[in-house]
Rosetta silent file (secondary structure, phi, psi, omega in degrees, C-alpha in Angstrom):
SEQUENCE: METCRQNFAELVTMQSEEEYQQFLSYIKLYEGVYWIGLQFNSININNTWEWVNGNPTTYSHWDVPPTGIITVGGNDPGKKCVFPFYYEGYRYIGCTTVNNNNIPWCATTTDYPKDMKWGNCPFTGIVTVGGNHPGKECVFPFSYDMQMYFKCTTINNNHIPWCAITILYWTMGIP
SCORE:     score description
SCORE:     0.000 S_00000001
   1 L     0.000   12.485  105.926  110.987   90.805   86.326 S_00000001
   2 L    -5.624  -70.884  171.689  111.449   90.268   82.695 S_00000001
   3 L  -136.914   61.197  152.944  109.215   92.781   82.245 S_00000001
   4 L  -117.192  -13.029  167.754  110.230   95.195   83.585 S_00000001
   5 L   -56.905  -48.494 -179.461  113.231   94.339   82.158 S_00000001
   6 L   -72.855  -99.643 -178.173  112.039   94.564   78.200 S_00000001
   7 L   -22.910    3.296  163.150  110.342   98.018   79.820 S_00000001
   8 L    84.767   -6.096 -179.467  114.222   99.261   80.581 S_00000001
   9 L  -146.147  167.309 -178.475  113.649   98.933   84.477 S_00000001
  10 L  -146.268  151.771 -145.666  113.857   97.211   87.321 S_00000001
  11 L   -64.200  155.503 -178.724  112.300   96.285   90.678 S_00000001
  12 L   -82.534  128.351 -178.015  113.337   97.756   93.585 S_00000001
  13 L  -123.369  119.064  147.268  115.359   96.445   96.645 S_00000001
  14 L   -59.820  107.815  155.924  115.532   97.917  100.110 S_00000001
  15 L  -116.469   15.417  164.752  118.577   97.549  102.474 S_00000001
  16 L  -158.197  156.038  158.324  117.889  100.701  104.627 S_00000001
  17 H   -58.380  -58.225  141.671  115.651  102.856  106.175 S_00000001
  18 H     1.877  -72.336  142.247  117.595  105.705  103.914 S_00000001
  19 H    -6.976 -128.189  149.656  116.519  103.262  101.112 S_00000001
  20 H    45.110  -93.576  141.947  113.402  103.324  101.855 S_00000001
  21 H   -62.210  -15.375  163.906  112.152  106.982  102.450 S_00000001
  22 H   -53.685  -53.215  106.203  114.077  107.415   98.700 S_00000001
  23 H    35.617  -66.696 -144.422  111.135  104.987   97.749 S_00000001
  24 H  -123.215  -59.113  177.644  108.684  106.565   99.429 S_00000001
  25 H   -49.521  -28.226 -161.401  109.881  110.242   97.977 S_00000001
  26 H   -93.968  -28.449  171.221  109.815  109.329   94.606 S_00000001
  27 H   -44.564  -74.717  163.027  106.615  107.766   94.668 S_00000001
  28 H   -16.128  -71.322  175.004  104.774  110.515   95.963 S_00000001
  29 L   -50.299   -9.747 -167.275  105.942  112.450   92.186 S_00000001
  30 L  -150.864  135.692  163.478  104.709  109.710   89.325 S_00000001
  31 L   -73.854  156.749  158.188  101.471  107.921   89.669 S_00000001
  32 L   133.791 -153.446 -154.997  101.353  104.189   89.070 S_00000001
  33 L  -112.420  133.311  155.201  101.624  100.578   90.219 S_00000001
  34 L  -122.659  121.859  154.849  105.422   99.777   92.082 S_00000001
  35 L   -60.239  144.314  145.513  106.536   96.382   92.467 S_00000001
  36 L  -100.362   90.354  153.091  109.403   95.913   95.163 S_00000001
  37 L    19.958  143.727   31.334  112.360   92.797   94.598 S_00000001
  38 L  -110.701 -176.643 -171.390  110.942   90.476   96.762 S_00000001
  39 E  -142.841  138.953  157.522  110.673   86.514   96.566 S_00000001
  40 E   -96.968  142.022 -161.830  110.190   83.924   99.549 S_00000001
  41 E  -100.931   77.828  170.700  112.917   81.390   99.368 S_00000001
  42 L   -69.547  -57.828 -135.513  110.698   77.444  100.666 S_00000001
  43 L   -72.481  -23.161  179.293  114.059   75.731   99.276 S_00000001
  44 L   -57.214  158.897  156.747  116.359   76.985  101.912 S_00000001
  45 L   -20.847  -55.919 -162.566  115.982   75.800  105.639 S_00000001
  46 L   -85.617   23.225 -175.817  114.229   79.148  106.576 S_00000001
  47 L    18.345   67.220 -179.720  111.523   79.131  104.455 S_00000001
  48 E  -117.288 -170.927 -162.751  112.899   83.313  104.241 S_00000001
  49 E  -110.918  127.046  166.735  112.520   86.559  101.944 S_00000001
  50 E  -137.596 -177.293  153.821  115.407   87.357   99.823 S_00000001
  51 L   -83.646 -177.321 -139.400  115.299   90.299   96.474 S_00000001
  52 L   -96.543  -35.770 -163.413  114.907   89.277   93.403 S_00000001
  53 L   -68.637  -28.621 -163.297  119.154   90.041   93.153 S_00000001
  54 L    95.160    6.000  179.143  119.834   87.218   96.102 S_00000001
  55 L   -71.928  174.299  165.843  120.592   89.725   98.767 S_00000001
  56 E   -85.459 -173.360 -168.043  119.040   88.911  102.024 S_00000001
  57 L  -129.904   92.649  170.894  116.448   91.205  103.285 S_00000001
  58 L   -61.734  -17.637 -124.607  118.236   92.825  106.232 S_00000001
  59 L  -167.232  114.547 -153.960  115.878   95.538  106.167 S_00000001
  60 L  -148.183   23.775 -141.999  112.053   94.800  106.890 S_00000001
  61 L   -70.143  -17.464  177.510  109.926   98.166  107.166 S_00000001
  62 L  -106.229   44.582  163.889  106.776   96.149  105.752 S_00000001
  63 L   -98.355  132.933  178.742  106.519   94.022  108.290 S_00000001
  64 L   -45.253   98.576 -152.597  103.248   93.574  110.134 S_00000001
  65 L   -82.520  158.111 -136.715  104.443   95.074  113.659 S_00000001
  66 L   -52.756  138.662  166.673  103.904   92.845  116.876 S_00000001
  67 L   -94.522 -178.659  123.903   99.897   93.509  117.444 S_00000001
  68 L   -21.114  -63.597 -166.468   97.061   93.711  120.845 S_00000001
  69 L   -25.584   68.453  142.492   94.985   90.420  119.216 S_00000001
  70 E  -127.582  149.414  126.857   94.386   88.171  121.805 S_00000001
  71 L    31.347  117.631  163.094   93.128   84.855  121.057 S_00000001
  72 L  -133.799  140.102  174.547   89.692   83.679  122.807 S_00000001
  73 L    79.551 -147.420  147.535   89.346   79.501  121.622 S_00000001
  74 L    69.441  172.743 -172.548   91.598   77.704  119.521 S_00000001
  75 L   -42.624  -46.114 -170.373   94.143   75.737  120.831 S_00000001
  76 L  -103.781   16.733 -127.198   95.782   78.526  122.054 S_00000001
  77 L   -72.692  142.587 -163.015   93.676   81.140  124.086 S_00000001
  78 L    73.518   11.064  166.577   94.666   84.000  125.391 S_00000001
  79 L   -95.758  169.744 -168.970   98.007   84.577  123.483 S_00000001
  80 E   -95.796  139.374  164.915   98.780   87.799  121.124 S_00000001
  81 L   -49.964  136.834   41.251   98.482   86.767  117.195 S_00000001
  82 L    72.979   73.445 -165.609  101.309   86.319  115.246 S_00000001
  83 L  -139.427  105.306   32.316  101.454   88.414  112.036 S_00000001
  84 L  -117.420  168.847 -146.858  102.542   87.459  109.533 S_00000001
  85 E  -145.782  153.743 -165.595  101.624   84.105  109.891 S_00000001
  86 E  -112.504   93.529 -128.775  101.729   81.413  107.468 S_00000001
  87 E  -164.208  100.810  150.576   98.532   78.714  106.390 S_00000001
  88 L    75.196   37.862 -167.553   98.630   76.610  103.338 S_00000001
  89 L    30.656   51.992  147.208  101.026   78.869  101.637 S_00000001
  90 E  -112.145  146.720 -165.722   99.342   81.795  101.897 S_00000001
  91 E  -100.005  120.724  178.059  101.300   84.567  103.729 S_00000001
  92 E  -104.417  158.952  173.813   98.154   86.137  106.251 S_00000001
  93 L  -146.926   37.789  169.655   99.206   89.495  108.002 S_00000001
  94 L   178.752  174.968 -148.918   95.849   90.322  109.894 S_00000001
  95 L   -73.118  137.678 -176.855   93.139   87.610  111.360 S_00000001
  96 E  -135.228  139.446  153.966   91.663   85.327  108.472 S_00000001
  97 L   -72.204   17.498  168.560   88.483   82.628  108.481 S_00000001
  98 L   -43.609  124.797  172.353   90.320   79.782  106.152 S_00000001
  99 L    10.748   80.737 -179.719   88.648   76.900  107.155 S_00000001
 100 L  -167.684   42.952  146.525   87.486   77.746  110.468 S_00000001
 101 L    74.714   48.243  177.459   83.640   78.237  109.928 S_00000001
 102 L     8.304   58.056  152.205   83.623   82.187  108.687 S_00000001
 103 L  -130.160  135.786 -167.183   85.053   82.862  112.476 S_00000001
 104 L   -77.659  147.690 -122.114   88.118   84.715  111.877 S_00000001
 105 E  -163.938  154.020  164.605   91.126   83.426  113.396 S_00000001
 106 E  -158.039  168.193  178.261   95.191   83.711  113.802 S_00000001
 107 E   -93.904  164.862 -176.747   98.651   81.828  114.727 S_00000001
 108 L  -129.341   75.466  163.224  100.183   82.635  118.130 S_00000001
 109 L   174.320  165.641  174.572  103.614   81.173  117.233 S_00000001
 110 L   -79.854  -48.104  178.920  106.126   82.092  114.599 S_00000001
 111 L   -76.386   79.515  151.591  105.873   78.674  113.086 S_00000001
 112 L   -81.948    7.066  156.916  102.732   77.866  112.682 S_00000001
 113 L   -73.713  -23.157 -172.472  103.159   74.971  110.277 S_00000001
 114 L   -96.538  -19.017  172.771  105.203   73.331  112.323 S_00000001
 115 L   -84.194  -11.500 -161.101  103.617   74.222  116.127 S_00000001
 116 L    35.163   47.264 -179.537   99.806   74.603  114.847 S_00000001
 117 L  -106.011  132.332  158.572   98.794   77.280  117.718 S_00000001
 118 E  -161.687  144.113 -173.784   96.182   79.133  116.929 S_00000001
 119 E  -112.144  171.164  157.971   93.010   81.383  118.846 S_00000001
 120 L  -130.174  127.948 -158.372   90.210   83.103  117.496 S_00000001
 121 L   -46.802  137.523 -175.636   90.182   86.617  117.087 S_00000001
 122 L   -74.385  142.353  156.795   87.932   88.877  119.916 S_00000001
 123 L   -84.484  149.121 -141.800   84.984   90.276  117.868 S_00000001
 124 L   -92.493  -69.365 -174.005   86.386   94.143  117.791 S_00000001
 125 L   124.218   -4.593 -176.427   82.776   94.807  118.595 S_00000001
 126 L  -135.765  113.972 -146.347   82.669   98.058  116.130 S_00000001
 127 L  -111.739  146.322 -154.670   80.738   97.866  113.899 S_00000001
 128 L   -69.145  167.201  168.015   80.955  100.709  110.318 S_00000001
 129 L  -161.407  133.184 -162.938   77.536  103.525  110.315 S_00000001
 130 L    83.629 -139.612  165.855   77.784  104.751  107.086 S_00000001
 131 L    69.176  161.038  170.184   80.334  104.023  104.408 S_00000001
 132 L   -85.687 -119.792 -145.182   80.143  102.186  101.602 S_00000001
 133 L   -62.870  138.859  161.964   79.621   99.168  103.499 S_00000001
 134 L  -143.499  155.808 -162.003   77.602  100.140  107.179 S_00000001
 135 L    87.222  -33.444 -144.820   76.178   97.432  109.241 S_00000001
 136 L   -71.628 -161.680  179.587   79.709   95.377  108.370 S_00000001
 137 L   -95.812    6.828 -176.997   82.154   94.699  111.117 S_00000001
 138 L    35.159   79.889 -178.437   85.656   96.566  111.155 S_00000001
 139 L   -98.847  142.116 -154.390   88.669   94.549  111.164 S_00000001
 140 L  -158.672  156.860  -22.452   92.271   95.457  112.151 S_00000001
 141 L   -49.730  146.422  177.850   94.825   95.643  111.607 S_00000001
 142 L  -173.786  140.989  175.729   94.271   96.655  108.140 S_00000001
 143 E   -79.756  133.309  155.019   96.207   98.609  105.497 S_00000001
 144 E  -120.839  169.283  169.566   96.246  102.082  103.953 S_00000001
 145 L    41.421   -0.088 -159.236   98.302  104.258  102.268 S_00000001
 146 L    77.802   50.498  137.336  101.579  101.683  103.245 S_00000001
 147 E  -151.558  167.205 -178.695  100.743  102.138  106.762 S_00000001
 148 L   -85.459  160.060  126.926   98.763   99.327  109.572 S_00000001
 149 L  -150.743  177.650 -165.373   96.783  100.528  111.196 S_00000001
 150 L   -92.966  -32.013  177.068   95.089   98.850  114.619 S_00000001
 151 L  -141.989  133.895  177.441   92.450  101.160  115.500 S_00000001
 152 L   -20.253  134.351  173.953   89.678  103.755  113.430 S_00000001
 153 E  -132.794  160.932 -167.080   91.776  106.401  112.084 S_00000001
 154 L  -111.491   10.755 -172.678   90.210  110.054  111.021 S_00000001
 155 L  -108.519  124.427  173.500   92.936  110.451  108.102 S_00000001
 156 L    93.906   21.613  175.382   91.131  111.657  104.113 S_00000001
 157 L  -126.459   36.321  178.637   87.911  111.499  106.052 S_00000001
 158 L    57.759   63.986  177.740   87.595  115.269  107.339 S_00000001
 159 L    33.786  102.784  164.370   88.316  113.869  111.373 S_00000001
 160 L  -149.778  126.053  172.399   85.354  111.488  110.907 S_00000001
 161 L   -93.439  131.759  172.320   86.967  107.810  112.223 S_00000001
 162 E  -130.646  153.173 -149.508   86.622  105.280  109.897 S_00000001
 163 L  -135.584 -152.752 -177.511   87.666  102.067  109.944 S_00000001
 164 L  -116.795  137.357  157.419   88.391   98.731  106.794 S_00000001
 165 L   -84.391   -7.210  170.478   86.026   96.090  106.338 S_00000001
 166 L  -126.072  175.150 -149.399   88.974   93.821  105.130 S_00000001
 167 L   -99.178   -0.500 -168.570   92.670   93.401  106.153 S_00000001
 168 E  -153.926   79.602  173.439   93.917   95.254  102.654 S_00000001
 169 L   -80.442  -22.283 -177.536   92.099   98.285  102.249 S_00000001
 170 L   -79.892  -28.972  163.559   94.451   99.600   99.914 S_00000001
 171 L   -54.947  -38.059 -178.254   94.503   96.651   98.427 S_00000001
 172 L   -95.028  -15.935 -161.364   90.518   95.902   98.070 S_00000001
 173 L    42.733   19.273  158.572   89.419   99.226   97.760 S_00000001
 174 L  -108.278  102.137  150.507   86.653   98.558  100.185 S_00000001
 175 L   -37.900    0.000    0.000   86.662  100.900  103.063 S_00000001
């Protein structure tokens, strides 16, 4: 936050859909990296997200929508994955292979640290053909251009379906 202020700027906070849309229209006009002023408050009893100005997050457009991913195996098979979930201090917005022998898994409750309920994510069966990494399994959901995708998309690819092989295509730059 201090770096922003030294450059005569502030971190963005959003409390409504209208403010979010204004932010989107602004960033489309100017190239660059933009940061929002959201921070995780682990001190309070609820472990909640809040804005850097101390306001609560009453608007959360960027949260991952509910998924239809049904788990197989794990200690809670047959349940829907719940995103985001927290594991060992990290926030996950999709299945992870951390500490599960490279097998993707997800939480099946909203409070994984307390409930410890999880299941393996099923193999999608969808594999890339061509692209930057042919033969790799598609990962769902994935994030691209500030949107979440739960299936292949044709956006920005001449009407040819494509998918990401990482959850955060936008961040990682790996299609």
